[in-house]
Coordinates of C-alpha atoms in Angstrom, one line a residue:
X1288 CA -35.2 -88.5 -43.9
X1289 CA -37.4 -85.4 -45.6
X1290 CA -37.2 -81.8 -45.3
X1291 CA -38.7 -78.6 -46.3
X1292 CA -37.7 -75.1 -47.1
X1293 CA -40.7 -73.3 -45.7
X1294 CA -39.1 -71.2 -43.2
X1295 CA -35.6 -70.4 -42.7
X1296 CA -32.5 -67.8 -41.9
X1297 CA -30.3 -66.5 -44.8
X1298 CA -27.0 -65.0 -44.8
X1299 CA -24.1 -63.7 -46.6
X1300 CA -21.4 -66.2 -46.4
X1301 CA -17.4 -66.3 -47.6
X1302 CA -14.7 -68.0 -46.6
X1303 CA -11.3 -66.9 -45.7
X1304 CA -7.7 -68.1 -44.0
X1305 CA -5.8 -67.2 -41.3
X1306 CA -1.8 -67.6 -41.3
X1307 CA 0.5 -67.0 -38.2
X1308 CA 1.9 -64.0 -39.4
X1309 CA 5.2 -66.0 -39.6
X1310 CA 4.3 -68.9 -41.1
X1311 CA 3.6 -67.0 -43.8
X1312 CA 7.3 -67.2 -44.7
X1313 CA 6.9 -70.8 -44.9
X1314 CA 3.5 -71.3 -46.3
X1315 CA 4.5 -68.5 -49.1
X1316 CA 8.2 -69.5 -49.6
X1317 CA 11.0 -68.1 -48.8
X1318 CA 13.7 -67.4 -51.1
X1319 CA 11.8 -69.5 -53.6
X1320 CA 8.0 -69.4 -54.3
X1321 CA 5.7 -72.4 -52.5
X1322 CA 4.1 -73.6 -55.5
X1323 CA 2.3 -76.2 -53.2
X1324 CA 0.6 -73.1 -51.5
X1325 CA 0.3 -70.6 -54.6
X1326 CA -1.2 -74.0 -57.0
X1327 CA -4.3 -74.4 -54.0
X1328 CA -4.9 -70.7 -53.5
X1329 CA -5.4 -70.5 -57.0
X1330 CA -7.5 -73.4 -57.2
X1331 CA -10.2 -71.8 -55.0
X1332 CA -10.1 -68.4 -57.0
X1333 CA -11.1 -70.1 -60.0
X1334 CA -13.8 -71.3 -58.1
X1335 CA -15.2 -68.8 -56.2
X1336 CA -14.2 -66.0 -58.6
X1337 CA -11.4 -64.6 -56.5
X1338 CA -8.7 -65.1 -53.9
X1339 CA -9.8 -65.9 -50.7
X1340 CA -9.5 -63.4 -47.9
X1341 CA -6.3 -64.1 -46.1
X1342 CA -5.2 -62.6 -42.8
X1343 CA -1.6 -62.4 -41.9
X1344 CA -1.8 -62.2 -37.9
X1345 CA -2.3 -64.8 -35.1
X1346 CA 0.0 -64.8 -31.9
X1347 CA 3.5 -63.6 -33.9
X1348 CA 1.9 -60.3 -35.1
X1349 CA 2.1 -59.0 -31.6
X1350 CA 5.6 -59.9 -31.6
X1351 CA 7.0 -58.4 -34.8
X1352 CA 8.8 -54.7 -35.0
X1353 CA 10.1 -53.7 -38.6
X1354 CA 13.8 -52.9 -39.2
X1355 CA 15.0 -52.2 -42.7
X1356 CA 18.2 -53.5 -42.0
X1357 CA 17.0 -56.8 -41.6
X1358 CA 17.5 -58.5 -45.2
X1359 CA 16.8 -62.4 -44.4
X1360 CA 14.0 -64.4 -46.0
X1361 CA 12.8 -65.1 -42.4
X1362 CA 12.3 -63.3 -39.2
X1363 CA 15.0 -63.1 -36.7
X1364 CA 15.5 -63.5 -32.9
X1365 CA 15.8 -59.6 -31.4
X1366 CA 19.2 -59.8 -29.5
X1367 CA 17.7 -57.0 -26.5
X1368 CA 13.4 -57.7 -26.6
X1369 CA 11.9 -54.8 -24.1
X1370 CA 8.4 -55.3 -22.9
X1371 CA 6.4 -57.7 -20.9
X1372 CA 5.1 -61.5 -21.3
X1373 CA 7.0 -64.5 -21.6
X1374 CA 7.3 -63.5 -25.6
X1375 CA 8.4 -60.2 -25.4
X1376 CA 6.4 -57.8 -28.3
X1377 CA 9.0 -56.8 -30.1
X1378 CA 11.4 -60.2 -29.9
X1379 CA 10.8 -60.7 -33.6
X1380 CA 12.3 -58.7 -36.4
X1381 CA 11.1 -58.5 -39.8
X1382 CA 12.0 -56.5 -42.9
X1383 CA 11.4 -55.5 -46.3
X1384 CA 11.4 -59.3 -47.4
X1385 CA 8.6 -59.9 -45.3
X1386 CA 6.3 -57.9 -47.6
X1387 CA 8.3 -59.3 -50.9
X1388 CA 6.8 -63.1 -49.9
X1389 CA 3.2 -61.7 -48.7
X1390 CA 3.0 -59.5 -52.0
X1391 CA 3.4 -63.0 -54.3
X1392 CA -0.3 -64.2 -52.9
X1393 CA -2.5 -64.4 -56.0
X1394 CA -3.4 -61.6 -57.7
X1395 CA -6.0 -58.8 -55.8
X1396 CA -6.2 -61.4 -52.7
X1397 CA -8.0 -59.2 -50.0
X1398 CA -5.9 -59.2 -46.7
X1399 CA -6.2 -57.9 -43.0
X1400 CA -3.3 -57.3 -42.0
X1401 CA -2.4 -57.5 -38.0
X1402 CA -0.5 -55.7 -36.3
X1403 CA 1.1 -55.3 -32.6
X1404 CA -0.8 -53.7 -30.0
X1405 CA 0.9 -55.3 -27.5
X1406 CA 4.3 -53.3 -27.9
X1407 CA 3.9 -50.2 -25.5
X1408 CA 7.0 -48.9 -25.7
X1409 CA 7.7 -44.9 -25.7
X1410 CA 8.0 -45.2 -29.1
X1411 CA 5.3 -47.5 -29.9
X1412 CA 3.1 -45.2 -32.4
X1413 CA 6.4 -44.6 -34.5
X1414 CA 6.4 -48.6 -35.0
X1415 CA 3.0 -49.3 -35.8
X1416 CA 2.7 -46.6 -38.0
X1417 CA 5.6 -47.8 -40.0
X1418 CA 4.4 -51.6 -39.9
X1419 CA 1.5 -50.5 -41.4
X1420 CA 3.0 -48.3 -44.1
X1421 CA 5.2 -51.2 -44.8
X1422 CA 2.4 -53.0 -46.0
X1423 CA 0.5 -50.5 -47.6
X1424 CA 3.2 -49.8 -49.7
X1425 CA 5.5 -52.7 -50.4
X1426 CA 2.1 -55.0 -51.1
X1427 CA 0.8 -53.6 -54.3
X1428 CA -0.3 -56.8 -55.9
X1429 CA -2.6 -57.0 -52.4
X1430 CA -5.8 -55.8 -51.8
X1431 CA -5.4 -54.8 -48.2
X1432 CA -8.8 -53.9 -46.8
X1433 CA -8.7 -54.0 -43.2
X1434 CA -6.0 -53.2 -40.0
X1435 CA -6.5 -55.4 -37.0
X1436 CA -4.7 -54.1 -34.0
X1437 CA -3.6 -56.6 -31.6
X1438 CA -4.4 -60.5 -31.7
X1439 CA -6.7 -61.4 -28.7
X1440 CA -6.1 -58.6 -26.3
X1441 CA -9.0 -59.9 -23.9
X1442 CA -6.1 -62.4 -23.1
X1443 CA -3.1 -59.4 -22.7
X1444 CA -3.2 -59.7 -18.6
X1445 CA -2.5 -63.5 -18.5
X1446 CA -0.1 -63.4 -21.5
X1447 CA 2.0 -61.2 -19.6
X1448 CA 1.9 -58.4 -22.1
X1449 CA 0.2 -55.7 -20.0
X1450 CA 0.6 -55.4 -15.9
X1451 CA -1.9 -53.6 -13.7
X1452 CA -5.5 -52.9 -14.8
X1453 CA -6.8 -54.3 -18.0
X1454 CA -10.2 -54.6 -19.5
X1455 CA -12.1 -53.6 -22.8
X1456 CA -12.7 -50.1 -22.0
X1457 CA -8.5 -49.5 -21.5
X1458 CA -8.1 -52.1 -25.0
X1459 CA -10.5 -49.4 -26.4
X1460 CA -8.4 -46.6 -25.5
X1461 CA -5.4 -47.7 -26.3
X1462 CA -7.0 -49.1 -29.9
X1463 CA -8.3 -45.8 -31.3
X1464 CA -5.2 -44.1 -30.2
X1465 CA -3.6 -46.4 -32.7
X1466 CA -6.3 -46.5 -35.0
X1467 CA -6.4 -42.2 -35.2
X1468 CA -2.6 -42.6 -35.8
X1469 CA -2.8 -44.6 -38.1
X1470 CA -5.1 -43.2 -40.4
X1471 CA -3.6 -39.7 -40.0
X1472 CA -0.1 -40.3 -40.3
X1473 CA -0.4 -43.4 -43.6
X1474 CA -4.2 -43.6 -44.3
X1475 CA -5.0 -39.6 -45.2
X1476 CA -1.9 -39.5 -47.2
X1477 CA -3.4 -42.3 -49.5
X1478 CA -6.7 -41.7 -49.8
X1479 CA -7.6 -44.5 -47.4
X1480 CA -10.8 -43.5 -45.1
X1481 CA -11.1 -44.1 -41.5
X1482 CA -13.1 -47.1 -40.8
X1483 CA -10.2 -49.7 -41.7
X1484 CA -9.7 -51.1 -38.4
X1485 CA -11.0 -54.1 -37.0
X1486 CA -11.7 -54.3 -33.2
X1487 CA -10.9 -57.9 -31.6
X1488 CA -14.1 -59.2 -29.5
X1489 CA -13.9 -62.0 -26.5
X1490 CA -11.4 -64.7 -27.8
X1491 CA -12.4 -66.5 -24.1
X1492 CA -15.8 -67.3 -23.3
X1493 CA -15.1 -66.4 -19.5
X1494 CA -16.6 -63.5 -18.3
X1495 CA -14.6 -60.9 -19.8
X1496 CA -15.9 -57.2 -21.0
X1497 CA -14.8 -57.6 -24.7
X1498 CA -17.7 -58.5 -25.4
X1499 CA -19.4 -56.6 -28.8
X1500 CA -22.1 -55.1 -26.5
X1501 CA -19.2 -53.8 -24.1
X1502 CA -16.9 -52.5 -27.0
X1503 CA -19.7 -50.3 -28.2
X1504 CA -20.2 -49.3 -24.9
X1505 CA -16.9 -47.9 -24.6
X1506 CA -16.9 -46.0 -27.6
X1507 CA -14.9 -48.3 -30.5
X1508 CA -17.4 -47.5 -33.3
X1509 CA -17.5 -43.2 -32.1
X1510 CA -16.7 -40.9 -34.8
X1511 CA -13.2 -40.7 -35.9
X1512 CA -11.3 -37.5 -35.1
X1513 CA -9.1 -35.3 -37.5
X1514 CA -12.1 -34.4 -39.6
X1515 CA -13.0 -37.6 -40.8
X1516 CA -16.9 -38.3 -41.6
X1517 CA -16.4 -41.6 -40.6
X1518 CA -15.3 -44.1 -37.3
X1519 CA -12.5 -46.3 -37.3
X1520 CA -14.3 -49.1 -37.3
X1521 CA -14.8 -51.6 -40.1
X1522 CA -16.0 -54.4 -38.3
X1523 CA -16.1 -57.5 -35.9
X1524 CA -13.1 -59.6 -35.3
X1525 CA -13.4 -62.9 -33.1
X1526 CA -11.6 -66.1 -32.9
X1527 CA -12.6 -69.3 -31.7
X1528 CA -11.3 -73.2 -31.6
X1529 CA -13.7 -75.9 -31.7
X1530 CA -10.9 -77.6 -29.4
X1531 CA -8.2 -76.2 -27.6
X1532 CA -5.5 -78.8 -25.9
X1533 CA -4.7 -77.8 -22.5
X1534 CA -8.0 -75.8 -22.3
X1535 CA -11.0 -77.9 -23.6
X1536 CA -12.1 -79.8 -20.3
X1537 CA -12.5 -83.5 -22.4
X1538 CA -10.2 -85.3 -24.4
X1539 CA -11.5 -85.2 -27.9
X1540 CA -12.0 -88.1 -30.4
X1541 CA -12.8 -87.8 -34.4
X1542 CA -16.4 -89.5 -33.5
X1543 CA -17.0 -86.7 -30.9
X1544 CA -15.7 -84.0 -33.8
X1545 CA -18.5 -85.9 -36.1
X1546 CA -21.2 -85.4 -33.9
X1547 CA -22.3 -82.4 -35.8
X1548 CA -24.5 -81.4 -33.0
X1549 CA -21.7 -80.8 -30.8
X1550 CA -20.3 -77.7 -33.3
X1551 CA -23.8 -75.9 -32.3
X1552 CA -23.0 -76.5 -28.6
X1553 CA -19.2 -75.5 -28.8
X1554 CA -20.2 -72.6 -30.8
X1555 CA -23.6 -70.9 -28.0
X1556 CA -21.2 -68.2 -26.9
X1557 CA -20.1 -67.2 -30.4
X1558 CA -23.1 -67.1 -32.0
X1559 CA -24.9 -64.6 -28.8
X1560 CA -21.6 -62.4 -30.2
X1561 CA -22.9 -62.8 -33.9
X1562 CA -26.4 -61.5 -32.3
X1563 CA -25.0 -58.6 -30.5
X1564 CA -23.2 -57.7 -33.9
X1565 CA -26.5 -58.1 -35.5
X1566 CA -27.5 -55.0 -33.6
X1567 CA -24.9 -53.0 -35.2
X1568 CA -23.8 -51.8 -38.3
X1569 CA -20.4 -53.8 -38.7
X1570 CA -20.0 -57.2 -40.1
X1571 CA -19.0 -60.3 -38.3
X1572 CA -16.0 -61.9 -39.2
X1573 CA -14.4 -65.3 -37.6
X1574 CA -10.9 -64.1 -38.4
X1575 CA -9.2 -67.0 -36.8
X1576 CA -10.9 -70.6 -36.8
X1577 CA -9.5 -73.4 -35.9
X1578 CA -10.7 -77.3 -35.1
X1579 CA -7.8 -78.4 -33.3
X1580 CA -5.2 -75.4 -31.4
X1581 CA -2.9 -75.0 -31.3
X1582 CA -1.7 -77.0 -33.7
X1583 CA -4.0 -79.6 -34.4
X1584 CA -4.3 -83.2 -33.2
X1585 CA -3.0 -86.3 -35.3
X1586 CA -5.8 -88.6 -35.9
X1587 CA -8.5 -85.9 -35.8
X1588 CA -7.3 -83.2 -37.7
X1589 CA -5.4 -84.7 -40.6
X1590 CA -8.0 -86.9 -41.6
X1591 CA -11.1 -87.2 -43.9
X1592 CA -13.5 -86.3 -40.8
X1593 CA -12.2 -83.3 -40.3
X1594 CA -13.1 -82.3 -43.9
X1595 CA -17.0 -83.3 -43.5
X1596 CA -16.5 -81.0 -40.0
X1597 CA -15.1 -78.1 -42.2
X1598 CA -18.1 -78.4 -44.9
X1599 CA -20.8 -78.2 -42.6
X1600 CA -19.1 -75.6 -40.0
X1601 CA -17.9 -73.4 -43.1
X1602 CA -22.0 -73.7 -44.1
X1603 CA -23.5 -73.5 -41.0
X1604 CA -21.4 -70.3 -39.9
X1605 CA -22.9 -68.6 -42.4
X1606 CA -26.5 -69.8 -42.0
X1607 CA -25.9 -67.6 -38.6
X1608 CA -24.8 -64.4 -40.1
X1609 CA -21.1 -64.9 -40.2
X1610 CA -19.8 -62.9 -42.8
X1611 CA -16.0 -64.9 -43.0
X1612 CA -14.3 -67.7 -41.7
X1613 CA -10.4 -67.3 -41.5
X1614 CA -9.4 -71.1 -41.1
X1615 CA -6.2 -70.6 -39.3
X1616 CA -2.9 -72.3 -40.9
X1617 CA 0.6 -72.5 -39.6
X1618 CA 3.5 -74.8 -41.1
X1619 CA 3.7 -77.1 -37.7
X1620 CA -0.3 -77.4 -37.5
X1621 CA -1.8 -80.7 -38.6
X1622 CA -4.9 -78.7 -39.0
X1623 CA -3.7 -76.6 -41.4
X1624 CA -5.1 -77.1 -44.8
X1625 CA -1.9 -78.3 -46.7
X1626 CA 1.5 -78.7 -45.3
X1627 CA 3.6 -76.4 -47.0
X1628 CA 7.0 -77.8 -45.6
X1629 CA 8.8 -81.1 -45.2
X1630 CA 7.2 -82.2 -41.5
X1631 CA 6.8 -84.8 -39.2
X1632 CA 8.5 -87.2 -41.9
X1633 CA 6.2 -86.0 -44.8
X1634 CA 6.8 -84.3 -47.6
X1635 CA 4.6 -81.1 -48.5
X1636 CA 1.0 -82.5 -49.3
X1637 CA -2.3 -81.8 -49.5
X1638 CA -4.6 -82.8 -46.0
X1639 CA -8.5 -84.1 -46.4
X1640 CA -9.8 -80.4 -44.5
X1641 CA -8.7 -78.8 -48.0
X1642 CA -11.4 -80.4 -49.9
X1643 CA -14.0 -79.4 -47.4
X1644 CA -13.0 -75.7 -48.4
X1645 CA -12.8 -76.5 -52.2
X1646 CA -16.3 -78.2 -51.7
X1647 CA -17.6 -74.6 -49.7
X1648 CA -16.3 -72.5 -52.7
X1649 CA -17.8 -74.1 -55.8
X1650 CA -21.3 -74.2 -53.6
X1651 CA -21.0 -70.8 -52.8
X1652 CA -19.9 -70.5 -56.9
X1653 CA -18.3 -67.8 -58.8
X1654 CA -18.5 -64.3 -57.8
X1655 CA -18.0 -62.9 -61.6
X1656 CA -21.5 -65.0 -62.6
X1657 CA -22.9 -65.0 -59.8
X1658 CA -24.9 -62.4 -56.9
X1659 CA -23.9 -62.6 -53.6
X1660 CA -24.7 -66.4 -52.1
X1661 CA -27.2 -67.0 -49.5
X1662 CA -27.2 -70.0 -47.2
X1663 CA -29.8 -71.1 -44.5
X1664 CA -30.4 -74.1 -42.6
X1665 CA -32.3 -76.7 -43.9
X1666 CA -34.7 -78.8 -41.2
X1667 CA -34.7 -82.0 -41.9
X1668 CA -38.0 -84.0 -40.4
X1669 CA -38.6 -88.0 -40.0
X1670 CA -34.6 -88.9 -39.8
X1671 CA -33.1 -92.2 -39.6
X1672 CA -33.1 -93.4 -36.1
X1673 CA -29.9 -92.6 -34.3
X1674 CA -28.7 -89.8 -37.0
X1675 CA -30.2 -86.6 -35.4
X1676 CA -26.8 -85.5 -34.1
X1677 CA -25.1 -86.4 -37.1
X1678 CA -26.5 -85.6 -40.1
X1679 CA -27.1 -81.4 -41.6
X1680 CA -28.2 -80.1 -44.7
X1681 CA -28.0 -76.2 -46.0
X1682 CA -30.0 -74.7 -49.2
X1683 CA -28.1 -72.7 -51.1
X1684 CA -29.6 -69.9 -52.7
X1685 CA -28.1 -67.9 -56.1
X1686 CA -30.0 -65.0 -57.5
X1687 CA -32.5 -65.5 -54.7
X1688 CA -33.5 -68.6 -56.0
X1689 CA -32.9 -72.2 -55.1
X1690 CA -29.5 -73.7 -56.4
X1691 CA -28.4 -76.6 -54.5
X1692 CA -29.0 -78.6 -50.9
X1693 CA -26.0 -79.7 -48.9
X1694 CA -26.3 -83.0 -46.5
X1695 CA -23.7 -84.1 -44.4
X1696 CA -23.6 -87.0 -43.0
X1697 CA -21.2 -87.4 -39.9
X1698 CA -21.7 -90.9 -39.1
X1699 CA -18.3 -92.1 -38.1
X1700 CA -17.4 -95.3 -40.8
X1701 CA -13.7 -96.3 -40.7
X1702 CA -11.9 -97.1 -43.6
X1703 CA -11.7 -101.0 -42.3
X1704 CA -15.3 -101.3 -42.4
X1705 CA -16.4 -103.1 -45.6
X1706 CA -20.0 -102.3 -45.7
X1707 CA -20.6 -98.9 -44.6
X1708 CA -24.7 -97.8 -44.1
X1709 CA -26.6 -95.6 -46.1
X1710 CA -29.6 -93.0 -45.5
X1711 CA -32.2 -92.3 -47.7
X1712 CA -32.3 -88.1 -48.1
X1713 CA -35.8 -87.2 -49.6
X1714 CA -36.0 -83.7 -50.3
X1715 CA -39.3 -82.1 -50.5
X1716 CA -39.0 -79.3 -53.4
X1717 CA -41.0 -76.7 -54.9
X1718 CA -43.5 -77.9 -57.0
X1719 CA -42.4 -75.8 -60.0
X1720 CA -39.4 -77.8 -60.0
X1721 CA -41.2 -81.3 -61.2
X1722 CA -38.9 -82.9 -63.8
X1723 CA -35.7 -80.9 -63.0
X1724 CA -32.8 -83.4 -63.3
X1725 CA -31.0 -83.0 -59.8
X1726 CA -27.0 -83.8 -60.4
X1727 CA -25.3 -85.4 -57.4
X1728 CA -21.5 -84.0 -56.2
X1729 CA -20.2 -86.0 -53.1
X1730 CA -17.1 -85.3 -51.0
X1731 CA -15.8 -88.6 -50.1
X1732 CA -13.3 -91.1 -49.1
X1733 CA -12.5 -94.7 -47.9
X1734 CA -13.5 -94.0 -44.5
X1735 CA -13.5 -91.2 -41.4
X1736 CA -9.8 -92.1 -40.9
X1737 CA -8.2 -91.6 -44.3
X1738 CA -5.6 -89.1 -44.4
X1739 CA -5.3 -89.5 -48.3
X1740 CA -7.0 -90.0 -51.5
X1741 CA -9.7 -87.8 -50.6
X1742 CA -12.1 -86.9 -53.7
X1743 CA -14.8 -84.0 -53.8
X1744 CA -16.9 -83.8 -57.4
X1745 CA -14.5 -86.2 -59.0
X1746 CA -11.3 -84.4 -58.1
X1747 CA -7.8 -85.2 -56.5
X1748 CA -6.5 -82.3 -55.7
X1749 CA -3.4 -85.2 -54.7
X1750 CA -2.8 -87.1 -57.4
X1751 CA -0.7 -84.3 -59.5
X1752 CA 1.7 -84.0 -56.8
X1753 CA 1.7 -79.8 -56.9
X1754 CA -1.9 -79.2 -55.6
X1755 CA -3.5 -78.7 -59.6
X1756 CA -6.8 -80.3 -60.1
X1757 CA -6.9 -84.0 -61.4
X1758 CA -10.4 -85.4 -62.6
X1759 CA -10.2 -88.9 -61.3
X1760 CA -14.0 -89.5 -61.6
X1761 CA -15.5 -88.6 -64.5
X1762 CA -19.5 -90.6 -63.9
X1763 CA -22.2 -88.2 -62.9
X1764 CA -25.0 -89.3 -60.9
X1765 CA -28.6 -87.8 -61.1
X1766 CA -31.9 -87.6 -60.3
X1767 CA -35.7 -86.7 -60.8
X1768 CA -37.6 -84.5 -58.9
X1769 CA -40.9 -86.3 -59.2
X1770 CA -44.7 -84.7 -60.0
X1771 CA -44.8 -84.0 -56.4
X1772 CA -41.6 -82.2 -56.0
X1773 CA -39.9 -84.9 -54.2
X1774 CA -35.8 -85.6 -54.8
X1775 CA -34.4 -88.9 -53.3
X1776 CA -30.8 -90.3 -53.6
X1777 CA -28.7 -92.3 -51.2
X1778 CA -25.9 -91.0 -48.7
X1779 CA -23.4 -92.8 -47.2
X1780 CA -22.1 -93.0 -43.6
X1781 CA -18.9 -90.6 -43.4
X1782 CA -20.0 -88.5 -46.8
X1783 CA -21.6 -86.0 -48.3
X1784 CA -23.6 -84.9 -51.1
X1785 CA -24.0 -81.4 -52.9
X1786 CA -27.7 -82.0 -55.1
X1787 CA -27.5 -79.1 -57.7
X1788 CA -30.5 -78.3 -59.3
X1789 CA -30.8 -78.4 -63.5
X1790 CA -26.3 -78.1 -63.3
X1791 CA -23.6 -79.9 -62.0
X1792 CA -22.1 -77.7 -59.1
X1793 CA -18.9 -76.4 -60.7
X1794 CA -19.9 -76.1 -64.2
X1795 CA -19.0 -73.2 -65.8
X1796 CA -22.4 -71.9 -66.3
X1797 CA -23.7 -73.4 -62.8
X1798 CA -24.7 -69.8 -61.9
X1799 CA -27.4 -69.4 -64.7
X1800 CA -30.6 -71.1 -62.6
X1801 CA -32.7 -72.7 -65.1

């Protein structure tokens, strides 16, 4: 299979994660520190430069009040919840602790921070305000940078949290009465402008009028009131699931997940949304992204499939304009990246989907060395027979100028199959770059259905035990670009392949194009 770089759509990419605001408590540590959790976070802010984005929110935020009094190392049960829906919106009750295990997240780590929109109570601006001071203040080693209010409100009428009419233009309302609070009663005092708030787009693709076009209609990005020069808004928040039990009309399979193609499909109605954001002024952020909800499917999730399905997704969401990807994580999910706890008869441990994300970040490289990444889709003409659905490649573009090509090839191979095919990947080249030495980076494993022993670049991130890097793989394959610009190299069913031109992708200096 060949392909060209002649035409093609760039865009900003990053990636981020999503935690249930309380998992966080278990994903963090509790009394104690998770060093599982703090060892991989750290791992991809070495190689991206910084932290990833985290977002504390998901269902839970919109049922969490604050009480000081409350000094556990976990949430507790609220003896007398008020409110509507079968989980009442203030049933939860968190205190200062809360912020003492979200402020041990690495150093600078950029957060949005949810909070509850569904609690309507009479005395519902005194307790969002103080939520939010709460983490404004008690979070110093955080970078909070954005406030989103309410987790999927499009879904508030058959949740139970809000009786009688319901639509966008009421969520609107009700949001930048929150938002104008907010900002007047914490943000002013601190020197915080307006436009930290996030408003939450369409989480269901049925007909509803949270759509972006819709919230603009109604007024979410007007001018802020109270003198400030700017809105509310900061941006875009939507969340989506690849596959969600109980709602996706087919029961899913891990060679279904590795048809690559069906992503694209699954994906239609988010991407119109990335349009109509397109036509705005606001980024586009996937805040919560999941393969599996709600939490995950054994056999599909928890294997190395799902961490060729997180490569190319993370990838091809920003080849559309997405600006982040908040890969949602709770302690029960088998999609989570990790398992921070003792679970299903496990001990903590690293799953396949992390190395998909540790792949993303040292493509995307270090922010310190390098400008902002740009990724596009890369069209890939003549293809094997029988591969069109399953195989995608990205360029990846540093200083404007060609870095790396990503393939993946989803082609489901078992680990019990002894010989497992192979595609040829010719990649047609600029001329200029005759005689560059391409060096060769795959994420592999034994097979589709591995859960362990994963390896991306030559590292375990397994094999230490505490989530540290281990080089278990120390060969390095290259190859040529020939007189006519032409790269080829091999690429094996279930696997894929980072080709990084003139530097191995990772290296210290692999920002410095030659």
């Amino acid at each position: 299979m060949t392909g060209s770089i002649q035409t093609y759509h760039i865009a900003d990419g990053c990636l981020r994660f999503s935690r249930s605001s309380e998992s966080t408590l278990y994903l963090i540590g509790g009394a104690q520190p998770n060093t599982l959790t703090l060892n991989l976070l750290n791992n991809l802010a070495s190689y991206a430069g910084k932290p990833p984005h985290v977002r504390i929110g998901g269902n839970t935020q919109d049922y969490m009040i604050f009480q000081e009094t409350q000094n556990d190392w976990s949430w507790a049960n609220n003896p007398n919840p008020t409110g509507h829906g079968a989980f009442k919106p203030d049933s939860m009750i968190i205190g200062p602790r809360f912020f003492e295990v979200a402020n041990r997240l690495p150093e600078g780590t950029t957060v949005t921070w949810g909070l509850n929109l569904a609690y309507e109570q009479d005395d519902f601006i005194d307790k969002i305000t103080t939520m939010a001071n709460q983490a404004l203040s008690k979070c110093p080693n955080l970078n909070i940078t954005s406030f989103e209010i309410g987790n999927e409100p499009d879904l508030y009428a058959q949740n139970g949290f809000r009786i009688g009419p319901w639509g966008g233009q009421i969520f609107t309302q009700e949001w930048l009465a929150r938002a104008s609070a907010i900002y007047t009663q914490v943000l002013a005092a601190k020197g915080v402008p307006s436009n930290f708030f996030e408003a939450a787009a369409t989480a269901s693709t049925i007909g509803t009028d949270f759509e972006i076009a819709n919230l603009v209609s109604f007024g979410v990005s007007a001018a802020a009131a109270a003198g400030s020069p700017t809105p509310y808004l900061s941006g875009w928040n939507q969340h989506d699931y690849y596959y969600y039990v109980g709602v996706s009309g087919y029961a899913l399979t891990l060679e279904h997940l590795m048809t690559l193609h069906t992503t694209e499909d699954q994906f239609a109605a988010w991407q119109a949304q990335v349009e109509q954001a397109a036509q705005t002024p606001y980024p586009y952020a996937l805040r919560e992204m999941g393969l599996v909800g709600p939490i995950g499917l054994p056999g599909v999730t928890d294997v190395f499939g799902a961490a060729l399905w997180t490569l190319n997704f993370l990838l091809y969401a920003a080849s559309l304009g997405v600006t982040s990807v908040g890969l949602h994580m709770t302690d029960t999910s088998t999609a989570s990246a990790w398992q921070p706890v003792p679970m299903y008869g496990r001990e903590p441990h690293v799953r396949p989907l992390y190395y998909g994300v540790a792949a993303f970040d040292q493509v995307i490289g270090a922010s310190s060395s390098c400008t902002r990444t740009q990724i596009a889709r890369y069209r890939i003409a003549g293809g094997a027979a029988g591969y069109e659905d399953l195989v995608r490649a990205y360029v990846v573009y540093q200083e404007k100028r060609l870095a790396s090509v990503v393939v993946v090839n989803g082609k489901m191979a078992n680990t019990s199959l002894e010989s497992k095919d192979n595609v040829t990947v010719q990649l047609q080249l600029p001329a200029p770059m005759a005689g560059q030495v391409v060096y060769l980076s795959y994420l592999t494993s034994a097979g589709a259905d591995a859960t362990d022993n994963t390896t991306w670049n030559g590292i375990s991130f397994e094999k230490s035990g505490d989530g540290t890097p281990t080089n278990v793989d120390g060969a390095q394959q290259t190859v040529l670009v020939t007189n006519d610009g032409m790269a080829s190299f091999s690429l094996r069913d279930t696997e894929a392949v980072v080709a990084s031109l003139g530097k191995k992708v990772g290296a210290a200096d692999s920002c410095t194009i030659p």
